[in-house]
PDB file of C-alpha atoms in Angstrom:
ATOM      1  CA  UNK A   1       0.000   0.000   0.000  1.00  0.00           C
ATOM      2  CA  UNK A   2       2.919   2.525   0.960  1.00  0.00           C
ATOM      3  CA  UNK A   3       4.377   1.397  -2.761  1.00  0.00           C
ATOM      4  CA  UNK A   4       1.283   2.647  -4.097  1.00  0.00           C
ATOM      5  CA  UNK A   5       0.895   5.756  -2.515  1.00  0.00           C
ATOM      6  CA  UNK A   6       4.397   6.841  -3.171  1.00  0.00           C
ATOM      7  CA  UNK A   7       3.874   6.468  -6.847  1.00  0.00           C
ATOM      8  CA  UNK A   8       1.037   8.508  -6.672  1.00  0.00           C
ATOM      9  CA  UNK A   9       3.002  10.982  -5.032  1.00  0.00           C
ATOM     10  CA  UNK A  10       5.369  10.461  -7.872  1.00  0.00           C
ATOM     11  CA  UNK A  11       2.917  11.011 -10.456  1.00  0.00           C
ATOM     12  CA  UNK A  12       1.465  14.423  -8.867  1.00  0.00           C
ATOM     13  CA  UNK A  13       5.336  15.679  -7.824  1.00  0.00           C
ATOM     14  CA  UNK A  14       7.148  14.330 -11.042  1.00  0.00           C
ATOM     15  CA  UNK A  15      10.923  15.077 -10.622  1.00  0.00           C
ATOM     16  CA  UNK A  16      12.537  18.499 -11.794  1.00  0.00           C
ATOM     17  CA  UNK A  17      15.805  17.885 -13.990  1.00  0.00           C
ATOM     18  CA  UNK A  18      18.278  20.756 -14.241  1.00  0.00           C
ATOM     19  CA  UNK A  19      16.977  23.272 -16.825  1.00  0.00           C
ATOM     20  CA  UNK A  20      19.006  23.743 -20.375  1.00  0.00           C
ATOM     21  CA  UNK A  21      20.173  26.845 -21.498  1.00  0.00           C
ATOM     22  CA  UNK A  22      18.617  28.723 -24.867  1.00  0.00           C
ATOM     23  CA  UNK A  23      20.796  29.605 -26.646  1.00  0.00           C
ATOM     24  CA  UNK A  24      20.455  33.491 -27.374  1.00  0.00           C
ATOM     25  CA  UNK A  25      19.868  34.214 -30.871  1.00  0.00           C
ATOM     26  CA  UNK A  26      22.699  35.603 -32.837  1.00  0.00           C
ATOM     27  CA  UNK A  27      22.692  39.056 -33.951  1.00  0.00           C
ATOM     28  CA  UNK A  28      24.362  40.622 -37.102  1.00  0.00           C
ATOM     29  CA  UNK A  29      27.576  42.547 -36.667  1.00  0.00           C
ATOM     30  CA  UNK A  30      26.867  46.085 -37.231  1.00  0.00           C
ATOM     31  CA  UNK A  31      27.753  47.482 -40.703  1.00  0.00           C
ATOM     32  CA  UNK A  32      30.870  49.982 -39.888  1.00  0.00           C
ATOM     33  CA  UNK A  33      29.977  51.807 -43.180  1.00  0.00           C
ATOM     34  CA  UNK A  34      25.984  51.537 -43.205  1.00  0.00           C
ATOM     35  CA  UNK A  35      25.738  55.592 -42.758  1.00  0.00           C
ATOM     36  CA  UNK A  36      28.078  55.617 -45.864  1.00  0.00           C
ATOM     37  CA  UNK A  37      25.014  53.211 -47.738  1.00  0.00           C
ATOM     38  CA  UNK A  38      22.885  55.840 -46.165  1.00  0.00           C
ATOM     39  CA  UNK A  39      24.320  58.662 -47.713  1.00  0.00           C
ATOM     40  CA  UNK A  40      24.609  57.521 -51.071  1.00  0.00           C
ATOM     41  CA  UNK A  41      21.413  56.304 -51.197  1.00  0.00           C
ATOM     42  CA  UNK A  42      19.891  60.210 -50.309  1.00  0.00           C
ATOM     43  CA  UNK A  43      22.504  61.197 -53.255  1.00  0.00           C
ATOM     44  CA  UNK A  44      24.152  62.909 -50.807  1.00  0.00           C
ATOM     45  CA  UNK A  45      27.878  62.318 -51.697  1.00  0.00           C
ATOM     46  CA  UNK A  46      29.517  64.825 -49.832  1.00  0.00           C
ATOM     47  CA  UNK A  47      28.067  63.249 -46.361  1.00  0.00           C
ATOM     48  CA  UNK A  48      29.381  59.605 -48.013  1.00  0.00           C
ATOM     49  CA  UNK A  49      32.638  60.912 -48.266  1.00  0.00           C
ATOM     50  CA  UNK A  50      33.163  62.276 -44.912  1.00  0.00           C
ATOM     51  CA  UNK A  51      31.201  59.444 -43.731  1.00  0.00           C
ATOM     52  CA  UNK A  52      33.153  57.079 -45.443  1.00  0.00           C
ATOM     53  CA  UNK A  53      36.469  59.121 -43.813  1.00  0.00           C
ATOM     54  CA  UNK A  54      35.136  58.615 -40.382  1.00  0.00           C
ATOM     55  CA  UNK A  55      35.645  55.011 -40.028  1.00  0.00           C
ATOM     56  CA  UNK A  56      39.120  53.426 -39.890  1.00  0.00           C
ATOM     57  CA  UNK A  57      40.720  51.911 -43.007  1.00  0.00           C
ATOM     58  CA  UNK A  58      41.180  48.441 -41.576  1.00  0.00           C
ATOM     59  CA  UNK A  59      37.411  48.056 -40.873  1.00  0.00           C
ATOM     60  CA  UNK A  60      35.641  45.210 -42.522  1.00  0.00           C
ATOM     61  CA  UNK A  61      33.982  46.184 -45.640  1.00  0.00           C
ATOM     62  CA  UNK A  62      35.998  49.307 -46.397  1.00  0.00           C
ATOM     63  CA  UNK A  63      37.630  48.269 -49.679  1.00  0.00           C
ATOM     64  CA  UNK A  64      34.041  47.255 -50.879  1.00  0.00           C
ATOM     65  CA  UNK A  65      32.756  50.472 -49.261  1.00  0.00           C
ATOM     66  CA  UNK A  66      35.378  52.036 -50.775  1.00  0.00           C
ATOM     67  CA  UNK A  67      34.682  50.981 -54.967  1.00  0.00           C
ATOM     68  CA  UNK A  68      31.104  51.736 -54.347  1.00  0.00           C
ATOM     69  CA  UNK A  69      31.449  55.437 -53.341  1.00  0.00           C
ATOM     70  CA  UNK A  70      34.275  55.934 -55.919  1.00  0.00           C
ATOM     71  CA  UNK A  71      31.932  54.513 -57.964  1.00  0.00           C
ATOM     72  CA  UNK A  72      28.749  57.053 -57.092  1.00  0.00           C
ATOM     73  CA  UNK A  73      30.620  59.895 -56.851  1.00  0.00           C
ATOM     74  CA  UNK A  74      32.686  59.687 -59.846  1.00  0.00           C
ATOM     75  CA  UNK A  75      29.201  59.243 -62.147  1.00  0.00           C
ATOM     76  CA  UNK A  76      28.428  62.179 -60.124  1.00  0.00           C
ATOM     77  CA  UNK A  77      31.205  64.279 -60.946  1.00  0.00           C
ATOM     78  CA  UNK A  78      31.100  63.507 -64.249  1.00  0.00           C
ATOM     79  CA  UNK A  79      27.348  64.555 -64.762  1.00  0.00           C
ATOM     80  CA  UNK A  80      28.136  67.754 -62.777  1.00  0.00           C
ATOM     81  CA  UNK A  81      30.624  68.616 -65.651  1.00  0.00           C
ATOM     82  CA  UNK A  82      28.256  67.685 -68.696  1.00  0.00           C
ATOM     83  CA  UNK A  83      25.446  69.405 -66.871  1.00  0.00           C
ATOM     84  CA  UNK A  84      27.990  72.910 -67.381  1.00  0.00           C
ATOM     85  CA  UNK A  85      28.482  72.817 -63.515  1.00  0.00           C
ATOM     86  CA  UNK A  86      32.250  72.427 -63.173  1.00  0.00           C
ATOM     87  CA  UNK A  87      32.532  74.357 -60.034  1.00  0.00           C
ATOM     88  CA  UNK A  88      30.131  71.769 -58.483  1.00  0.00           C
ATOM     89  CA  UNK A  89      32.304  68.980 -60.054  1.00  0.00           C
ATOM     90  CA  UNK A  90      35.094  70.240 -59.063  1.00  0.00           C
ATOM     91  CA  UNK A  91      34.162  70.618 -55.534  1.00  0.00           C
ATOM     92  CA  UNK A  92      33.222  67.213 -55.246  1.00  0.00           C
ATOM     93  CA  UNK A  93      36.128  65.604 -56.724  1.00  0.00           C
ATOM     94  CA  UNK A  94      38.446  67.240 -54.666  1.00  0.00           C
ATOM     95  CA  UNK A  95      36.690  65.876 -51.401  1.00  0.00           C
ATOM     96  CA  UNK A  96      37.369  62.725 -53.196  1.00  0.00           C
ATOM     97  CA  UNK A  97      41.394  62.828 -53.704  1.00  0.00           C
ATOM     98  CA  UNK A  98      41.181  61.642 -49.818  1.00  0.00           C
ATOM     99  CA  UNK A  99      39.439  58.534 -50.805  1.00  0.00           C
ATOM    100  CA  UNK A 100      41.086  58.010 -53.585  1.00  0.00           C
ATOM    101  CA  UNK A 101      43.751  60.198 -55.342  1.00  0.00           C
ATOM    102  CA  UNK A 102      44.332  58.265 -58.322  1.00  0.00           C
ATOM    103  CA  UNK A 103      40.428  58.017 -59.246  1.00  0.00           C
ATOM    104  CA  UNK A 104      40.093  61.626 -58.674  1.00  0.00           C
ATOM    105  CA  UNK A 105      42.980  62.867 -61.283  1.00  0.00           C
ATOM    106  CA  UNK A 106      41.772  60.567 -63.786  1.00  0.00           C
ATOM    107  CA  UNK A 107      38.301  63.371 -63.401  1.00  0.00           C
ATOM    108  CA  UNK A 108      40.622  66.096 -64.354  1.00  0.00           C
ATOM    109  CA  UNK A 109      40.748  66.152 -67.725  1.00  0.00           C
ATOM    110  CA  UNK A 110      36.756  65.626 -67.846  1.00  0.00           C
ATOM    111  CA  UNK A 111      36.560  69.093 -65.136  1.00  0.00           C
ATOM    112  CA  UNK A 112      38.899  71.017 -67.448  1.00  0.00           C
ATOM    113  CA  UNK A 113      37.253  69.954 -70.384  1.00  0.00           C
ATOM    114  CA  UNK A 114      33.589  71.222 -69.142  1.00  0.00           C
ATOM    115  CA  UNK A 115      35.834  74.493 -67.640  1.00  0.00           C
ATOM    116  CA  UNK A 116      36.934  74.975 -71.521  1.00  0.00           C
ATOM    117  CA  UNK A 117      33.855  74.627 -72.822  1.00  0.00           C
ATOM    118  CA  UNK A 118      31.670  77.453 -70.185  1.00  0.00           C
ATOM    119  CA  UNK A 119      34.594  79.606 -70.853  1.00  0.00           C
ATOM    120  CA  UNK A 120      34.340  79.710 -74.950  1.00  0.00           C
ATOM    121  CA  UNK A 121      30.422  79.149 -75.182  1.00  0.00           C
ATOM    122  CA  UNK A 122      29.779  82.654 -74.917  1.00  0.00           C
ATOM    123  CA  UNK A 123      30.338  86.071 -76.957  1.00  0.00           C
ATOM    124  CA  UNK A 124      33.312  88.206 -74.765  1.00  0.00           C
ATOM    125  CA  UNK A 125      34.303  91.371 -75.222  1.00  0.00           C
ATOM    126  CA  UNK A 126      37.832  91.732 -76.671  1.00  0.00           C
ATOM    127  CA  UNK A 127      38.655  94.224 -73.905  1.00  0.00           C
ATOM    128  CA  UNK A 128      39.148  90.576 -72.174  1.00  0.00           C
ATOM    129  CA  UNK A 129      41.924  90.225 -74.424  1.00  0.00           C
ATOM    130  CA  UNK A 130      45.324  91.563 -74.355  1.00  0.00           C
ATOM    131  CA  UNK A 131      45.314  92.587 -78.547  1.00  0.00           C
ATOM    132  CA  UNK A 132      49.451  93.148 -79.045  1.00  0.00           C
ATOM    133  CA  UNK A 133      48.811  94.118 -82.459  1.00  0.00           C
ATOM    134  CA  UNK A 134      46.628  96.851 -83.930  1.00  0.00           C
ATOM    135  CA  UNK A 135      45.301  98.290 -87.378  1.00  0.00           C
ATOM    136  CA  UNK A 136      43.371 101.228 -87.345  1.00  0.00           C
ATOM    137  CA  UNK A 137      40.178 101.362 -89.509  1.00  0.00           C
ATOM    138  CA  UNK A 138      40.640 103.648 -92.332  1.00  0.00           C
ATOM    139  CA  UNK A 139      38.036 106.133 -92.982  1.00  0.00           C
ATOM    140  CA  UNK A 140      35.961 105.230 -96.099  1.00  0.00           C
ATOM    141  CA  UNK A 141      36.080 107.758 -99.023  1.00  0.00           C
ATOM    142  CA  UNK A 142      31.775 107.747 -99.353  1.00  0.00           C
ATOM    143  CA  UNK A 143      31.535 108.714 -95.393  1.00  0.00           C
ATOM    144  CA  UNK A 144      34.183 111.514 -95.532  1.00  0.00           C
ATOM    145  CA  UNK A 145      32.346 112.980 -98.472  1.00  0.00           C
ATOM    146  CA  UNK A 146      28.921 113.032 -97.251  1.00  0.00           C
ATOM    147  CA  UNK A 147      30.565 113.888 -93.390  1.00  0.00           C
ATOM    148  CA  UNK A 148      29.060 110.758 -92.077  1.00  0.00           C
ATOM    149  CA  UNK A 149      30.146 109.187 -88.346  1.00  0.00           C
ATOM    150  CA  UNK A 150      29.144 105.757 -87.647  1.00  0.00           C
ATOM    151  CA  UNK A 151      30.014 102.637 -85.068  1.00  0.00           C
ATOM    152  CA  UNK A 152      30.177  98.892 -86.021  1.00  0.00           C
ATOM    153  CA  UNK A 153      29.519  96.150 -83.685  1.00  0.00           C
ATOM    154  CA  UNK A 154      31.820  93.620 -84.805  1.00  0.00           C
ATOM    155  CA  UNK A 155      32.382  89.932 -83.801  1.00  0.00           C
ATOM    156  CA  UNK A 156      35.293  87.325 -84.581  1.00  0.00           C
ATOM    157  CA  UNK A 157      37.806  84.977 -83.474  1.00  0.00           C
ATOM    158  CA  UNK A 158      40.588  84.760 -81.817  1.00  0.00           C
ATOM    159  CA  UNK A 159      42.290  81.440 -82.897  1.00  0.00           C
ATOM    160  CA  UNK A 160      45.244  79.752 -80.524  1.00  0.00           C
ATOM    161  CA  UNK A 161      47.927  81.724 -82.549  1.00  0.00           C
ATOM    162  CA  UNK A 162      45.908  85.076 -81.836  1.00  0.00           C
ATOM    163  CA  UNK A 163      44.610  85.832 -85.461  1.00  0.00           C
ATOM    164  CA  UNK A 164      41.167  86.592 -85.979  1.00  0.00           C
ATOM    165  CA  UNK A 165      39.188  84.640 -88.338  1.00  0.00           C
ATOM    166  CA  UNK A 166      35.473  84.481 -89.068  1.00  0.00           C
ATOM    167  CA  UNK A 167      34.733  88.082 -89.026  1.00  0.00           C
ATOM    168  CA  UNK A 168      31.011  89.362 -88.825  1.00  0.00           C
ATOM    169  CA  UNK A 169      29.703  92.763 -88.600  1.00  0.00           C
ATOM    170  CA  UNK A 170      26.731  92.509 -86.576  1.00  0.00           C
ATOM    171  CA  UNK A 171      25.689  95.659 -86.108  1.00  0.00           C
ATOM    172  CA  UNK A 172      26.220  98.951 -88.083  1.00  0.00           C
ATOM    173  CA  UNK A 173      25.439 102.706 -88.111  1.00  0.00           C
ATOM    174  CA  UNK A 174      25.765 102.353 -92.190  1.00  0.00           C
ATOM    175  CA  UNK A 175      26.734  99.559 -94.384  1.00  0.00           C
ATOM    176  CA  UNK A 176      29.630 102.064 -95.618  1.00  0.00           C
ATOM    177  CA  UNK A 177      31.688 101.087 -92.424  1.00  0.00           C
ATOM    178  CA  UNK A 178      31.421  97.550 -92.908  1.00  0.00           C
ATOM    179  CA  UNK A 179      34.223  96.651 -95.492  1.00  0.00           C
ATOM    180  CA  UNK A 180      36.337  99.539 -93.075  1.00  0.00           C
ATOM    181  CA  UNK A 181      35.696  97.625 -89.813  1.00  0.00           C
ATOM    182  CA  UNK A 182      36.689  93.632 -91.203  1.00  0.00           C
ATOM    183  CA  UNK A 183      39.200  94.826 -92.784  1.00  0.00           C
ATOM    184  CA  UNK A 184      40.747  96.131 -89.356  1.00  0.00           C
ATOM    185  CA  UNK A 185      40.128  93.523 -87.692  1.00  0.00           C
ATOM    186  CA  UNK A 186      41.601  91.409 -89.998  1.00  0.00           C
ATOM    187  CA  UNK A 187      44.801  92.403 -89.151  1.00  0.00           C
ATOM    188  CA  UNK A 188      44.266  92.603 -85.261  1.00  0.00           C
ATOM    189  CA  UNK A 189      46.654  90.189 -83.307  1.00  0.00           C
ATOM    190  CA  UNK A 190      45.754  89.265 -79.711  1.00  0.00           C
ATOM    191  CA  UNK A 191      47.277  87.288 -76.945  1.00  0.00           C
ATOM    192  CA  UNK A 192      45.124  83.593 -77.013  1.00  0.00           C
ATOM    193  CA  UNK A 193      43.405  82.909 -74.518  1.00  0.00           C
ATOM    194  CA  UNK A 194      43.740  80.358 -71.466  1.00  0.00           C
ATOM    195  CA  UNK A 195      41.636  78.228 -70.069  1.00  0.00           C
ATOM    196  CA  UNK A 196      42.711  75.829 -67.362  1.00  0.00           C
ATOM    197  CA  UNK A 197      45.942  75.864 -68.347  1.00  0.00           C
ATOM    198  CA  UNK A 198      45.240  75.375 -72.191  1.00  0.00           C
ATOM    199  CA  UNK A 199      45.507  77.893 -75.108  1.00  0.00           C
ATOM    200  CA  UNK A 200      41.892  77.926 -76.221  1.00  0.00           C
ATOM    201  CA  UNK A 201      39.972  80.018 -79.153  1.00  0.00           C
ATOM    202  CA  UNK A 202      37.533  82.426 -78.554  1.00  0.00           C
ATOM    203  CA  UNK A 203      34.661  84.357 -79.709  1.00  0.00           C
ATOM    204  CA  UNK A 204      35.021  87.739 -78.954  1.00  0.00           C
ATOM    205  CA  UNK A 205      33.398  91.511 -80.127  1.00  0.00           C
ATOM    206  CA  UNK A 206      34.505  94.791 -80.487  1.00  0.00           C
ATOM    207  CA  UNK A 207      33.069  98.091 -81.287  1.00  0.00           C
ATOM    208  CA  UNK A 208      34.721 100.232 -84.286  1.00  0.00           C
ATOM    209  CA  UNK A 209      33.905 104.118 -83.620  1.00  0.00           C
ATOM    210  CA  UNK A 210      34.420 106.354 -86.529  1.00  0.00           C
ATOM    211  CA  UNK A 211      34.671 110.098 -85.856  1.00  0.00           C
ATOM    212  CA  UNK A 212      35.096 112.958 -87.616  1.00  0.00           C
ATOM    213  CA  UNK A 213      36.930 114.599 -84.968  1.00  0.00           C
TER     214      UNK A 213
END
């Protein structure tokens, strides 16, 4: 009978074994350069740089880390340029020498290029330019006789050896001036100009006064 009761006891009051551990669940390492992924992702390459800069070069990740904001920032720089924004490219590429120098010379030549090309896209005046030779207009025979004054708005340009070339009179008191004013400028020599370090041509204009005076 006491058998009996004492595996009923056993039954109701089952014997506690030592509990086993869980295992905590593993958690990801965190991602050294995730605020550089951040940045990038906003298109905002100048915080991916320094963000990028922040973390030490022996982290894990940072040569990938490295390619892919090279990567970003160089398609950046070079639609900065072709956009006609070289100041902007420029800006951004040298942030990015400190990343990596050799990527960012290799943008040089695309910077200067879009530097070039703002500098000659417009119509300058030719007081801009040094001119180290000069003809002056001679005073046609038809405007002397009638006592005629006049001005001609004139524009041309200045090639890399500092001739002019493709002459235009674009504006004009009297068409009597015309032949006058080319003909001047024809034989005008300037000092070429340079852009970033290269001899470049350039449109330019000039006003031709003619006086009686």
């Amino acid at each position: 009978a006491r058998e009996a009761q004492a595996a009923a006891a056993s039954a109701e009051h089952p014997a506690t074994s030592p509990s086993t551990p869980v295992a905590a669940e593993a958690t990801a390492p965190e991602d050294p350069f995730a605020a550089v992924t951040a940045a990038l992702a906003d298109s905002q390459f100048s915080d991916a740089i320094n963000a990028f800069q922040a973390v030490p070069a022996s982290a894990d990740g940072a040569d990938a880390a490295r390619e892919s904001l090279v990567s970003a920032v160089s398609v950046q720089v070079r639609d900065a340029a072709a956009r006609g924004n070289p100041d902007g490219a420029e800006q951004l590429r040298s942030q990015l020498v400190a990343v990596d120098s050799t990527a960012a010379s290799t943008l040089e030549a695309v910077i200067n290029r879009a530097y070039i090309e703002q500098a000659t896209a417009e119509t300058v005046s030719a007081a801009q330019l040094r001119r180290v030779s000069a003809v002056p207009p001679s005073y046609p025979r038809n405007a002397l006789r009638r006592s005629l004054e006049g001005r001609v708005r004139v524009e041309f340009t200045v090639g890399v050896d500092g001739r002019t070339s493709e002459i235009e009179v674009v504006e004009t008191t009297s068409s009597v001036f015309n032949r006058s004013a080319t003909q001047a400028v024809s034989e005008w020599i300037y000092e070429p100009r340079e852009v970033r370090g290269e001899v470049v041509p350039q449109r330019v204009y000039a006003f031709l006064e003619y006086n009686l005076e």
